[in-house]
CSV table of C-alpha atoms and ligand atoms in Angstrom, one decimal:
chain,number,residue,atom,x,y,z
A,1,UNK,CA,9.2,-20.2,-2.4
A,2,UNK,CA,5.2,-19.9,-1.2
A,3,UNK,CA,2.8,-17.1,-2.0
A,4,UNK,CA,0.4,-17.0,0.2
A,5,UNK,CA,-3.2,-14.9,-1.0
A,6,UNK,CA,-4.4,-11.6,1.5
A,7,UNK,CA,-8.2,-12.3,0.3
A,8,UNK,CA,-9.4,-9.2,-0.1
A,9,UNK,CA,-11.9,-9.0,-2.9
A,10,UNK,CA,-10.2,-6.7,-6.1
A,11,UNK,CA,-7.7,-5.4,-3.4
A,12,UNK,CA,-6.4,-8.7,-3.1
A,13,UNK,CA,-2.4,-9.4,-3.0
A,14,UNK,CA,0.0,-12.1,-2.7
A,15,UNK,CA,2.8,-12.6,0.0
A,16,UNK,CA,6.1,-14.7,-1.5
A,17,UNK,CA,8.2,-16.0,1.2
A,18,UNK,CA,11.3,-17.5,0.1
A,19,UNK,CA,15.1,-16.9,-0.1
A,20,UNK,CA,16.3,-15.3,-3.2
A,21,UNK,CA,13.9,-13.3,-3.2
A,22,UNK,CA,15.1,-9.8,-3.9
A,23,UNK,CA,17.0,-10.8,-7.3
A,24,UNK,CA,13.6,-12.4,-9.0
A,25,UNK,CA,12.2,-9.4,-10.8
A,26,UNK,CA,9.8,-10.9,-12.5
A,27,UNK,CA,7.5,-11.4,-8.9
A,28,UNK,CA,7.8,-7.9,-8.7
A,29,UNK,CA,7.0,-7.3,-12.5
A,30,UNK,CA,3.2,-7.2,-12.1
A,31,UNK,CA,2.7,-4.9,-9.3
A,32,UNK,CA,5.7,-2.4,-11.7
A,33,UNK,CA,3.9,-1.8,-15.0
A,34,UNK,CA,5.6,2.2,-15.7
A,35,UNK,CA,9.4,2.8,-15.5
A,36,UNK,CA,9.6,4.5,-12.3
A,37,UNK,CA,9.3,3.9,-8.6
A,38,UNK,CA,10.4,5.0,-5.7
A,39,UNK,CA,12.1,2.8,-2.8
A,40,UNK,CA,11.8,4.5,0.7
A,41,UNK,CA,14.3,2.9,3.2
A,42,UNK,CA,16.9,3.9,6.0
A,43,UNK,CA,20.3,4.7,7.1
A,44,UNK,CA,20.8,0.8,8.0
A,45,UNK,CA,19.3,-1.3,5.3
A,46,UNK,CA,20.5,1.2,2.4
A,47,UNK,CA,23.7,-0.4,2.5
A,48,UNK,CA,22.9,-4.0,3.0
A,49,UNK,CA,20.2,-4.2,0.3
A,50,UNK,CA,18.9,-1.1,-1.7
A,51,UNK,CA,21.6,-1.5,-4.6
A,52,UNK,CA,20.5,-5.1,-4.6
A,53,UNK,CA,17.0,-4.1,-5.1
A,54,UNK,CA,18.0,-1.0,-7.3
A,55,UNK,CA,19.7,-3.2,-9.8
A,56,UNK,CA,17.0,-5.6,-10.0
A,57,UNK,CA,14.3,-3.1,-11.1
A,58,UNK,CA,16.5,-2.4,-13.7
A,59,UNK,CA,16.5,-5.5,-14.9
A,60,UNK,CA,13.0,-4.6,-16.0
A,61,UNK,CA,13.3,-1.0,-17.3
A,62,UNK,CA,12.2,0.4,-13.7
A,63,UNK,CA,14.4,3.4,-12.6
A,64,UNK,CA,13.6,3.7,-9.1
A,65,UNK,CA,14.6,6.6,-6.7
A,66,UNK,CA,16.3,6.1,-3.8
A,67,UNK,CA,14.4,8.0,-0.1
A,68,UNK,CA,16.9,7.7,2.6
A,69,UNK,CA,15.4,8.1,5.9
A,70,UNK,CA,17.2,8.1,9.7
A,71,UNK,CA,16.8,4.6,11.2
A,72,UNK,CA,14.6,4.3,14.4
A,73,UNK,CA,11.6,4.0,16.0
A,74,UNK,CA,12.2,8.0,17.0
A,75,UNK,CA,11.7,9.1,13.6
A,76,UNK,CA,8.6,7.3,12.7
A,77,UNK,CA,6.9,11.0,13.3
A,78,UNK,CA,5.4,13.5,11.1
A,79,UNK,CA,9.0,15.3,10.7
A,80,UNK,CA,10.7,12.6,8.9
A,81,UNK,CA,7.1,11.3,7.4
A,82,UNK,CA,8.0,14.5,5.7
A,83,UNK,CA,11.0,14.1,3.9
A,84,UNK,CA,9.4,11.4,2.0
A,85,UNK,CA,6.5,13.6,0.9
A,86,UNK,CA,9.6,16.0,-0.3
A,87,UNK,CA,11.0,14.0,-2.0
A,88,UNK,CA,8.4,12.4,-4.3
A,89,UNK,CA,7.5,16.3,-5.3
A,90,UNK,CA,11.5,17.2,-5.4
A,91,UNK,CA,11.4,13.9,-8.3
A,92,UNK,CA,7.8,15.0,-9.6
A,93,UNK,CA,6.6,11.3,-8.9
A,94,UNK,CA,2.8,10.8,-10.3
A,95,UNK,CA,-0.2,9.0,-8.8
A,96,UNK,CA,1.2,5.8,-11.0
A,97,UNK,CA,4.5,6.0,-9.1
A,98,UNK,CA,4.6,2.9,-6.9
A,99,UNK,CA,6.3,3.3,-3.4
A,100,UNK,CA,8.0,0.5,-2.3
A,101,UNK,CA,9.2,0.2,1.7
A,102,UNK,CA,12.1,-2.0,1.9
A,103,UNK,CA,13.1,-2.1,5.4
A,104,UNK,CA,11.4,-3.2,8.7
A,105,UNK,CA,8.1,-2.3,10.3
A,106,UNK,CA,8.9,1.3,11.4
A,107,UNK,CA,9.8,1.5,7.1
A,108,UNK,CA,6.9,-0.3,6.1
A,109,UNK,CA,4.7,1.5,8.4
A,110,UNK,CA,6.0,5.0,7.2
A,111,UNK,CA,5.7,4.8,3.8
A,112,UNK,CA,2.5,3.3,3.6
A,113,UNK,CA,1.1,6.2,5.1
A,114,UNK,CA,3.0,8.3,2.6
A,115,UNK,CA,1.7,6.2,-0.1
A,116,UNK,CA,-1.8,6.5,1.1
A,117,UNK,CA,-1.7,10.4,1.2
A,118,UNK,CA,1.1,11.5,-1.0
A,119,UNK,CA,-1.9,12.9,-3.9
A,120,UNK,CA,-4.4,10.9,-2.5
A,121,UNK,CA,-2.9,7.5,-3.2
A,122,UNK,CA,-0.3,5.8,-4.8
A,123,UNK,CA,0.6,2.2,-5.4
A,124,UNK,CA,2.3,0.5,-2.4
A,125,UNK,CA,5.3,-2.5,-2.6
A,126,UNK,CA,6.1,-3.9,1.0
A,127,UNK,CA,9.5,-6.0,1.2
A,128,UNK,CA,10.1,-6.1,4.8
A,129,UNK,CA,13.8,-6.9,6.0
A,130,UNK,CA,13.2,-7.7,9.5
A,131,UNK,CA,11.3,-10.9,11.0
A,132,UNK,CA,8.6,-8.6,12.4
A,133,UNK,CA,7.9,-7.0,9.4
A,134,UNK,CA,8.0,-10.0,7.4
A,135,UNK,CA,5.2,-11.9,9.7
A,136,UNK,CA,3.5,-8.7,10.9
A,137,UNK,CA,3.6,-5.5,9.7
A,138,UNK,CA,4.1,-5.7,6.5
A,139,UNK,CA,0.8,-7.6,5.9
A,140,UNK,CA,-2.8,-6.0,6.4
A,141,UNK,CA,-2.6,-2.4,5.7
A,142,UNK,CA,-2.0,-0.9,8.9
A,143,UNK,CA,-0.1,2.2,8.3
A,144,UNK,CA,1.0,5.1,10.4
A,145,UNK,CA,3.8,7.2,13.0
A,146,UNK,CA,3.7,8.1,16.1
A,147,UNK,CA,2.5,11.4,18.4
A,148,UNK,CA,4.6,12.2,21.1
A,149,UNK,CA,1.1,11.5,23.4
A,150,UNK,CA,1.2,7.8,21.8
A,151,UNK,CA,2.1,5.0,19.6
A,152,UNK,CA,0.6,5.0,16.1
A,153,UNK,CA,-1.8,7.5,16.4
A,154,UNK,CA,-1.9,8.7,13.3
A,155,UNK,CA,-2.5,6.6,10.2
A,156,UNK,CA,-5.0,4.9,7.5
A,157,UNK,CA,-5.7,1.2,6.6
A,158,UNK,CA,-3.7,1.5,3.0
A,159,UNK,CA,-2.9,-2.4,1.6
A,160,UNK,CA,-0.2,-3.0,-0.6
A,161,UNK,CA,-0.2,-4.9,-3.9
A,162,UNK,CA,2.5,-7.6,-2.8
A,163,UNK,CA,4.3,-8.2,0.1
A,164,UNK,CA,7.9,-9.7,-0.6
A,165,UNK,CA,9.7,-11.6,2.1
A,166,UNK,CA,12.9,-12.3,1.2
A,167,UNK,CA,14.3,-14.8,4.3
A,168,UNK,CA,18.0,-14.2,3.6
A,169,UNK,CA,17.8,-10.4,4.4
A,170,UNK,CA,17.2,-11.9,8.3
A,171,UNK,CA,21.2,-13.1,7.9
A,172,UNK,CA,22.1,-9.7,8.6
A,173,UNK,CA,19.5,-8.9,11.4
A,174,UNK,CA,20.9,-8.2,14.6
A,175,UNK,CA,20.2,-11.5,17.3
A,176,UNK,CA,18.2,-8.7,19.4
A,177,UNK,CA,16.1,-7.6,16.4
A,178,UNK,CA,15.2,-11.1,15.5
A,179,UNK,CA,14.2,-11.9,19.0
A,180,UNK,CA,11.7,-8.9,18.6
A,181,UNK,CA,10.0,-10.5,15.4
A,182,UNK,CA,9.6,-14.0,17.8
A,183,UNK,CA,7.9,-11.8,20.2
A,184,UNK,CA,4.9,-11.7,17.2
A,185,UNK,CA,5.3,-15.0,16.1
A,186,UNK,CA,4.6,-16.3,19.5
A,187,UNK,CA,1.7,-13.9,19.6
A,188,UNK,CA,-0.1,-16.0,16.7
A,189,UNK,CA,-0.1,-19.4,18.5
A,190,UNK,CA,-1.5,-17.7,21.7
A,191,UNK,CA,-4.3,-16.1,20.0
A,192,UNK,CA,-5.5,-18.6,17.8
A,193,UNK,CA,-3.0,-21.5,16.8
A,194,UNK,CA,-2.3,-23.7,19.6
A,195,UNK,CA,0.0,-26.2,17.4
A,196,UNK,CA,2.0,-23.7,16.1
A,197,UNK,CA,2.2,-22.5,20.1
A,198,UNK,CA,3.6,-26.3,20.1
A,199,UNK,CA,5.8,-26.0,17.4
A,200,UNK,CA,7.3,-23.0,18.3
A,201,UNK,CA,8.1,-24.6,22.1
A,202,UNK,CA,9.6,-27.5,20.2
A,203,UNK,CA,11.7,-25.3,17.6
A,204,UNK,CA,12.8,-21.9,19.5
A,205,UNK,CA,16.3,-23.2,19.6
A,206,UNK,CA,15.9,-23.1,15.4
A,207,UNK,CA,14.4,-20.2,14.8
A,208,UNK,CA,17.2,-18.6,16.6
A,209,UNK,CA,20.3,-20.6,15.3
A,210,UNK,CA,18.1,-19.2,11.8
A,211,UNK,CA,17.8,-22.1,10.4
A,212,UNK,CA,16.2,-21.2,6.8
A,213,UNK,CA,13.5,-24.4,6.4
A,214,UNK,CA,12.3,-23.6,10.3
A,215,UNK,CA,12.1,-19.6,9.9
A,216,UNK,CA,10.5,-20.4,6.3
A,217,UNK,CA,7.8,-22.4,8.1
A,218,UNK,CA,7.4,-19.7,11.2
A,219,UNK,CA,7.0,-16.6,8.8
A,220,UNK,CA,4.8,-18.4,6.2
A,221,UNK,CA,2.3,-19.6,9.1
A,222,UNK,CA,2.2,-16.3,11.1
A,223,UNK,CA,1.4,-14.7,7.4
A,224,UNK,CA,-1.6,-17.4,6.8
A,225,UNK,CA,-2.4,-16.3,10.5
A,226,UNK,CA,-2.9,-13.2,9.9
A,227,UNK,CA,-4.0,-13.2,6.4
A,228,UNK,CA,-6.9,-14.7,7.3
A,229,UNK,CA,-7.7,-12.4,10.2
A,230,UNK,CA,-7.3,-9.5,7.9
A,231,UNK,CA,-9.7,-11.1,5.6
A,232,UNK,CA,-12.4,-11.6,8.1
A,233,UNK,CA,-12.1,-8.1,9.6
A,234,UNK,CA,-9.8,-5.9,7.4
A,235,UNK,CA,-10.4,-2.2,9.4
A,236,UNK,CA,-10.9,-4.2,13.2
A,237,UNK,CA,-14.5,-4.0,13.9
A,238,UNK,CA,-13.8,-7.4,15.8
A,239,UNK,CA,-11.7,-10.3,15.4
A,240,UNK,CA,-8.4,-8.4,14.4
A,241,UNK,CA,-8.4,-6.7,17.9
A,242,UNK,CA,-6.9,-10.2,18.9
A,243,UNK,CA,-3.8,-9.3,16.7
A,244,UNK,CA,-2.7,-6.5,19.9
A,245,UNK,CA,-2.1,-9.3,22.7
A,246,UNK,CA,-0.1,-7.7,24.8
A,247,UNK,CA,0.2,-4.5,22.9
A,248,UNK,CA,-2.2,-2.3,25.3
A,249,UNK,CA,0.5,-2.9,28.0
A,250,UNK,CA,3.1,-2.6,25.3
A,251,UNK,CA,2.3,0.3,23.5
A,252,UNK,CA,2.8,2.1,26.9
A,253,UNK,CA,6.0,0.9,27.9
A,254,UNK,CA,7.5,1.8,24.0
A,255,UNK,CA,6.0,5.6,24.7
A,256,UNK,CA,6.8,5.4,27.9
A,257,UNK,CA,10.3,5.1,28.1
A,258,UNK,CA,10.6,6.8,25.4
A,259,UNK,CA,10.6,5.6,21.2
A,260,UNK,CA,13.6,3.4,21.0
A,261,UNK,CA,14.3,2.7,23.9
A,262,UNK,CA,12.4,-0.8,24.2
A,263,UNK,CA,11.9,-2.8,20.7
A,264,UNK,CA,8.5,-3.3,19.3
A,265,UNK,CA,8.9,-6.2,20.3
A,266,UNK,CA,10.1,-6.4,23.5
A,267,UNK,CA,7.7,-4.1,24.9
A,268,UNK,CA,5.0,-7.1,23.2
A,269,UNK,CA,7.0,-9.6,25.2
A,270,UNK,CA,6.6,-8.1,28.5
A,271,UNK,CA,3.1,-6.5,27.8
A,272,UNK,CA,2.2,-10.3,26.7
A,273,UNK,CA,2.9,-11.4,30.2
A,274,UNK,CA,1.1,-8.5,31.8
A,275,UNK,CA,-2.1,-9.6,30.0
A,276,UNK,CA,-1.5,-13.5,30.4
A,277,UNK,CA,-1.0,-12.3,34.4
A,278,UNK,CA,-4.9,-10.6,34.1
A,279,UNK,CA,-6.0,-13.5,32.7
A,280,UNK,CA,-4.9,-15.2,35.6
A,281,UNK,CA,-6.4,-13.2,38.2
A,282,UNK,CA,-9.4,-13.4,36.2
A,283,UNK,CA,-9.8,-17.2,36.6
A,284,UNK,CA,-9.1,-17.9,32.8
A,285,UNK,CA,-5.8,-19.9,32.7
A,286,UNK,CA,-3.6,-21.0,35.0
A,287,UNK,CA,-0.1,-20.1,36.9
A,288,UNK,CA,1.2,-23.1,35.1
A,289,UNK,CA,-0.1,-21.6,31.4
A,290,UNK,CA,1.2,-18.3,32.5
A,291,UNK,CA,4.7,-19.6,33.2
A,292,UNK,CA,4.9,-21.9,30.0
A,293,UNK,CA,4.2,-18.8,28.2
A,294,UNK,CA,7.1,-17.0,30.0
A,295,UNK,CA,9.3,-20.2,29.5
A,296,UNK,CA,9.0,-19.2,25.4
A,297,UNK,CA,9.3,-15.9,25.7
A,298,UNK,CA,12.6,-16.1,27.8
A,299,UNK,CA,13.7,-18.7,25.7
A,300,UNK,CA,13.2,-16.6,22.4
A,301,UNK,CA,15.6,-14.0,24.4
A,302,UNK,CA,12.9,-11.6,24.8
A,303,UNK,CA,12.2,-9.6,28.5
A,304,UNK,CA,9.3,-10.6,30.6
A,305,UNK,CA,9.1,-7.9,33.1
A,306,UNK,CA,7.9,-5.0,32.3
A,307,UNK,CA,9.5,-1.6,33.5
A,308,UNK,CA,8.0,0.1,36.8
A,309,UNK,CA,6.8,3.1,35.0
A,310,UNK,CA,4.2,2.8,37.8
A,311,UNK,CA,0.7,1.9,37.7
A,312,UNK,CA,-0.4,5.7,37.7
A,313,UNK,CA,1.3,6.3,34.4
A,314,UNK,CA,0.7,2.9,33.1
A,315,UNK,CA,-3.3,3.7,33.0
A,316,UNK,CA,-2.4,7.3,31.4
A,317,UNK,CA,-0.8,5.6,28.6
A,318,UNK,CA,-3.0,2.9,28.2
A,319,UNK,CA,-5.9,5.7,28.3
A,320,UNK,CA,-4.5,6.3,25.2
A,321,UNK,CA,-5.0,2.9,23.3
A,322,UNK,CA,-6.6,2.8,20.0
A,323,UNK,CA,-9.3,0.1,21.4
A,324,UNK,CA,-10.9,2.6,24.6
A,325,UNK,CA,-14.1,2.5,23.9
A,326,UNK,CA,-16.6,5.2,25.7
A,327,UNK,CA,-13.3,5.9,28.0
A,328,UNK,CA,-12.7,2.6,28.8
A,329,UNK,CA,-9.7,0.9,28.2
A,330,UNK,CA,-9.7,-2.9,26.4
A,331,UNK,CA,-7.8,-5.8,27.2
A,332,UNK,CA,-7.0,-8.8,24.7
A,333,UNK,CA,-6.9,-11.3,27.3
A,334,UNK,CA,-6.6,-15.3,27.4
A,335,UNK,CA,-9.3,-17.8,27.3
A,336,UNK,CA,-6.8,-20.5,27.4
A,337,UNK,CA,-3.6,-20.7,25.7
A,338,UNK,CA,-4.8,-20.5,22.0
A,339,UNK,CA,-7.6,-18.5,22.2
A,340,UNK,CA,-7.8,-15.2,22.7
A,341,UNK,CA,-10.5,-12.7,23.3
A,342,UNK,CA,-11.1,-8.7,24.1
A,343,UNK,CA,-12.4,-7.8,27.4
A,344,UNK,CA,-13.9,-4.3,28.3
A,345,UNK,CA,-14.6,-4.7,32.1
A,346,UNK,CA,-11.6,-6.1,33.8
A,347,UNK,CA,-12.1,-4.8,36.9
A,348,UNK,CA,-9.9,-1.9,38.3
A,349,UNK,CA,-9.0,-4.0,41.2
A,350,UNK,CA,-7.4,-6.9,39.5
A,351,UNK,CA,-5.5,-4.3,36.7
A,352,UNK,CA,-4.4,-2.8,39.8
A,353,UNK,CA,-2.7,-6.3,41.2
A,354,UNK,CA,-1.1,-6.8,37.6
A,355,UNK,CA,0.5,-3.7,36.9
A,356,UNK,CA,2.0,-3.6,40.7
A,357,UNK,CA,3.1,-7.3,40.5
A,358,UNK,CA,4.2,-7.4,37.0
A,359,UNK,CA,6.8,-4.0,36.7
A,360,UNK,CA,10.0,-4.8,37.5
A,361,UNK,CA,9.4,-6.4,40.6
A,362,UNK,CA,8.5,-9.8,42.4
A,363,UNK,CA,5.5,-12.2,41.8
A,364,UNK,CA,1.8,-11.4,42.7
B,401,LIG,P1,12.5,-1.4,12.7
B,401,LIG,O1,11.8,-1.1,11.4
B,401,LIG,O2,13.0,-0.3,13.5
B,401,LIG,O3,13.8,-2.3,12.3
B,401,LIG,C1,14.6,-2.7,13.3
B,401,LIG,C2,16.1,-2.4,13.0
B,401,LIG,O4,16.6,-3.3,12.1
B,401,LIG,C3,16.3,-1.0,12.4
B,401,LIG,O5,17.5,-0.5,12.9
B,401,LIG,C4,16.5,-1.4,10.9
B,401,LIG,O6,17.3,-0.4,10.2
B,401,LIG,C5,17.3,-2.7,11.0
B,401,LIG,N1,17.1,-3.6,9.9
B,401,LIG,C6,16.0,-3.8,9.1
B,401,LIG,N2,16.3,-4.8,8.2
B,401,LIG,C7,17.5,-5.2,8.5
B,401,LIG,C8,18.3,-6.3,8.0
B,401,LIG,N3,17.8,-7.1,7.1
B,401,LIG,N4,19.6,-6.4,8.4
B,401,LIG,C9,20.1,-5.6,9.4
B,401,LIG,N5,19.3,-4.6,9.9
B,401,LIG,C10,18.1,-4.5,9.5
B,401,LIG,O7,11.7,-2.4,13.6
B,401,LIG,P2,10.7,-3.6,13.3
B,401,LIG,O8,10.8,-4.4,14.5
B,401,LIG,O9,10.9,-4.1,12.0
B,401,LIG,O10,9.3,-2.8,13.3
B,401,LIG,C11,8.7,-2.2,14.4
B,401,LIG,C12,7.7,-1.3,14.0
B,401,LIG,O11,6.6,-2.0,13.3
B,401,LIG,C13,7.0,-0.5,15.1
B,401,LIG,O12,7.0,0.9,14.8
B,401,LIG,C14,5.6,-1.1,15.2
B,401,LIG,O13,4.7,-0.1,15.6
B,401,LIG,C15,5.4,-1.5,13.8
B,401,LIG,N6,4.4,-2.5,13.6
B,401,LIG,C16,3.4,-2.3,12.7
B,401,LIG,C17,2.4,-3.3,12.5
B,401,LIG,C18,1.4,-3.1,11.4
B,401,LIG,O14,0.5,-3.9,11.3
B,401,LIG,N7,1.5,-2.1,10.6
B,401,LIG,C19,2.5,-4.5,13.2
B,401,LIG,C20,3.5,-4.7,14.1
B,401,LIG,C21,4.5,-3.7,14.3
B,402,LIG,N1,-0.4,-5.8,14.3
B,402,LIG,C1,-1.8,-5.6,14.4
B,402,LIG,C2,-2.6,-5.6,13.2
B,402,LIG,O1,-2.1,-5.7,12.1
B,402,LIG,O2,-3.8,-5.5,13.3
């Protein structure tokens, strides 16, 4: 096992990555000191791994209460945001009650929020079950659900108190689920770890066969990754902007084909090669960089063109992003493969040439 440190002054947690983990109450111990919790999860993991978990916290007095929500990005609204609220007054849980998410990002992301409102604030457990929430979402605070006008519009920076990754949950993750979770990974080495960009090229075929040493390695450096971009910029006045490569463009094909439709991840993939396209027109890397980077993405099983919403509805969506600033819309973009930076004045011209060369169609 590693635990890695979210450095965060008082509010600082661990991360353990490791397989086993889900039977080792005693990691979960300090972050449990009354007798009750609740575990929010869905439809898909309750079966797999909530007994599991259930039976563990018992282990150490904790009596926890099972919230069963429907699986899917569809329901990460205000509707099923809801039902955990409910329940947690239904079972008369107190401001001591910890919440823990045990499930994958749309989980994670859910009750967090709920554990940030639900009377002001209540302790918060992550133990993410998919790849993506175990080197993404389940690390930084970022909690939320969708509006039907956009992706995660409504939410609140709320960290948790420990993240648990336990890698053998991934055994039963479904090969087009784990490919999503690459889609992040890969996202680290082009924003700011070039050898792990390296590694990942030389290792794909790993990662996918799930080899436990290789995904133990990928997880625990996307976590230091972004551990230490939290810690520099915890509520993204700067640097932690760089953690939405290729999310601008894929944040609008998720809403715009509807919730569900395309993966997290997926829609990161192909939104990932719209912004490595821009950075192209814009003189910053090379048609050789941009199709190395769509060499790993293909490899990893992930799409690399985008849908043809059309550019019209593309900019409508995008209008939307979290990182417009005085109306206009901001790209991450690439200085090189690497390195990453934001960009508010692309001009309209070259966005233009990438969205009509990148959707579903032929090269530009
Ligand atoms: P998800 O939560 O929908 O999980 C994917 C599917 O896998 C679901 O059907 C789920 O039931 C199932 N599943 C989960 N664990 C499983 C397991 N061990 N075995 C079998 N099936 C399992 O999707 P996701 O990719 O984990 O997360 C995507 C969400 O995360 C999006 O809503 C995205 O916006 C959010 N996100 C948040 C952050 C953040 O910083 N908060 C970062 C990245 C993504
Ligand atoms: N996934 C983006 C962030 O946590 O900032």
């Amino acid at each position: 096992m590693q635990t890695l440190t979210v450095q965060l002054g008082e509010r600082s947690y661990p991360i353990h990555i490791g397989s086993g983990l889900l039977g080792q109450a005693e990691l979960l111990q300090p972050a449990l000191p009354r007798k009750r919790a609740a575990i929010v999860t869905d439809t898909t993991v309750a079966p797999l791994y909530l007994e599991k978990l259930r039976q563990t916290l018992r282990g150490i007095d904790v009596i926890a209460i099972p919230i069963i929500l429907p699986d899917g990005e569809e329901y990460k609204n205000s509707v099923t945001l809801n039902l955990i609220y409910d329940a947690l007054l239904t079972n008369r849980c107190e401001r001591t009650t910890p919440l823990i998410a045990l499930g994958g990002g749309v989980i994670g992301d859910m009750a967090g929020y709920a554990a940030a409102t639900y009377l002001r604030g209540v302790p918060f457990i992550q133990i993410p079950t998919t790849l993506l929430a175990q080197v993404d979402s389940s690390v930084g605070g970022k909690t939320g659900i969708n509006h039907p006008l956009g992706k995660n519009m409504i939410g609140a920076f709320y960290q948790p108190q420990l993240v648990l990754a336990d890698i053998d949950t991934l055994n039963t993750l479904p090969d087009n689920e784990l490919s999503a979770g690459i889609a992040e990974v890969i996202k680290y080495g082009l924003i700011r770890d070039l050898p792990f960009f390296e590694w990942l090229e030389q290792n794909m075929g790993k990662l996918l066969a799930r080899d436990t040493e290789a995904l133990q390695y990928a997880i625990a450096r996307s976590c230091l990754n972004k551990a230490e971009v939290v810690a520099a910029d915890e509520r993204e006045s700067g640097e932690r902007a760089l953690l939405n490569l290729g999310h601008t463009f894929g944040h609008a094909i998720e809403s715009g084909m509807g919730y569900g439709n395309w993966l997290h991840g997926e829609g990161v993939a192909a939104g990932t090669i719209m912004a490595a396209d821009l950075s192209q027109r814009l003189g910053w890397i090379g048609a050789q960089d941009v199709a190395r980077i769509c060499g790993l993405f293909e490899r990893a099983g992930l799409p690399t063109v985008a849908p043809d919403l059309g550019a019209e509805k593309y900019l409508e969506l995008m209008g939307l992003d979290k990182k417009v600033e005085g109306g206009k819309i901001r790209f991450v973009l690439l200085r090189e493969i690497g390195r990453a930076v934001v960009c508010g004045d692309v001009p309209e011209m070259l966005l233009q040439q990438t969205l009509e060369a990148c959707c579903g169609r032929v090269d530009g």
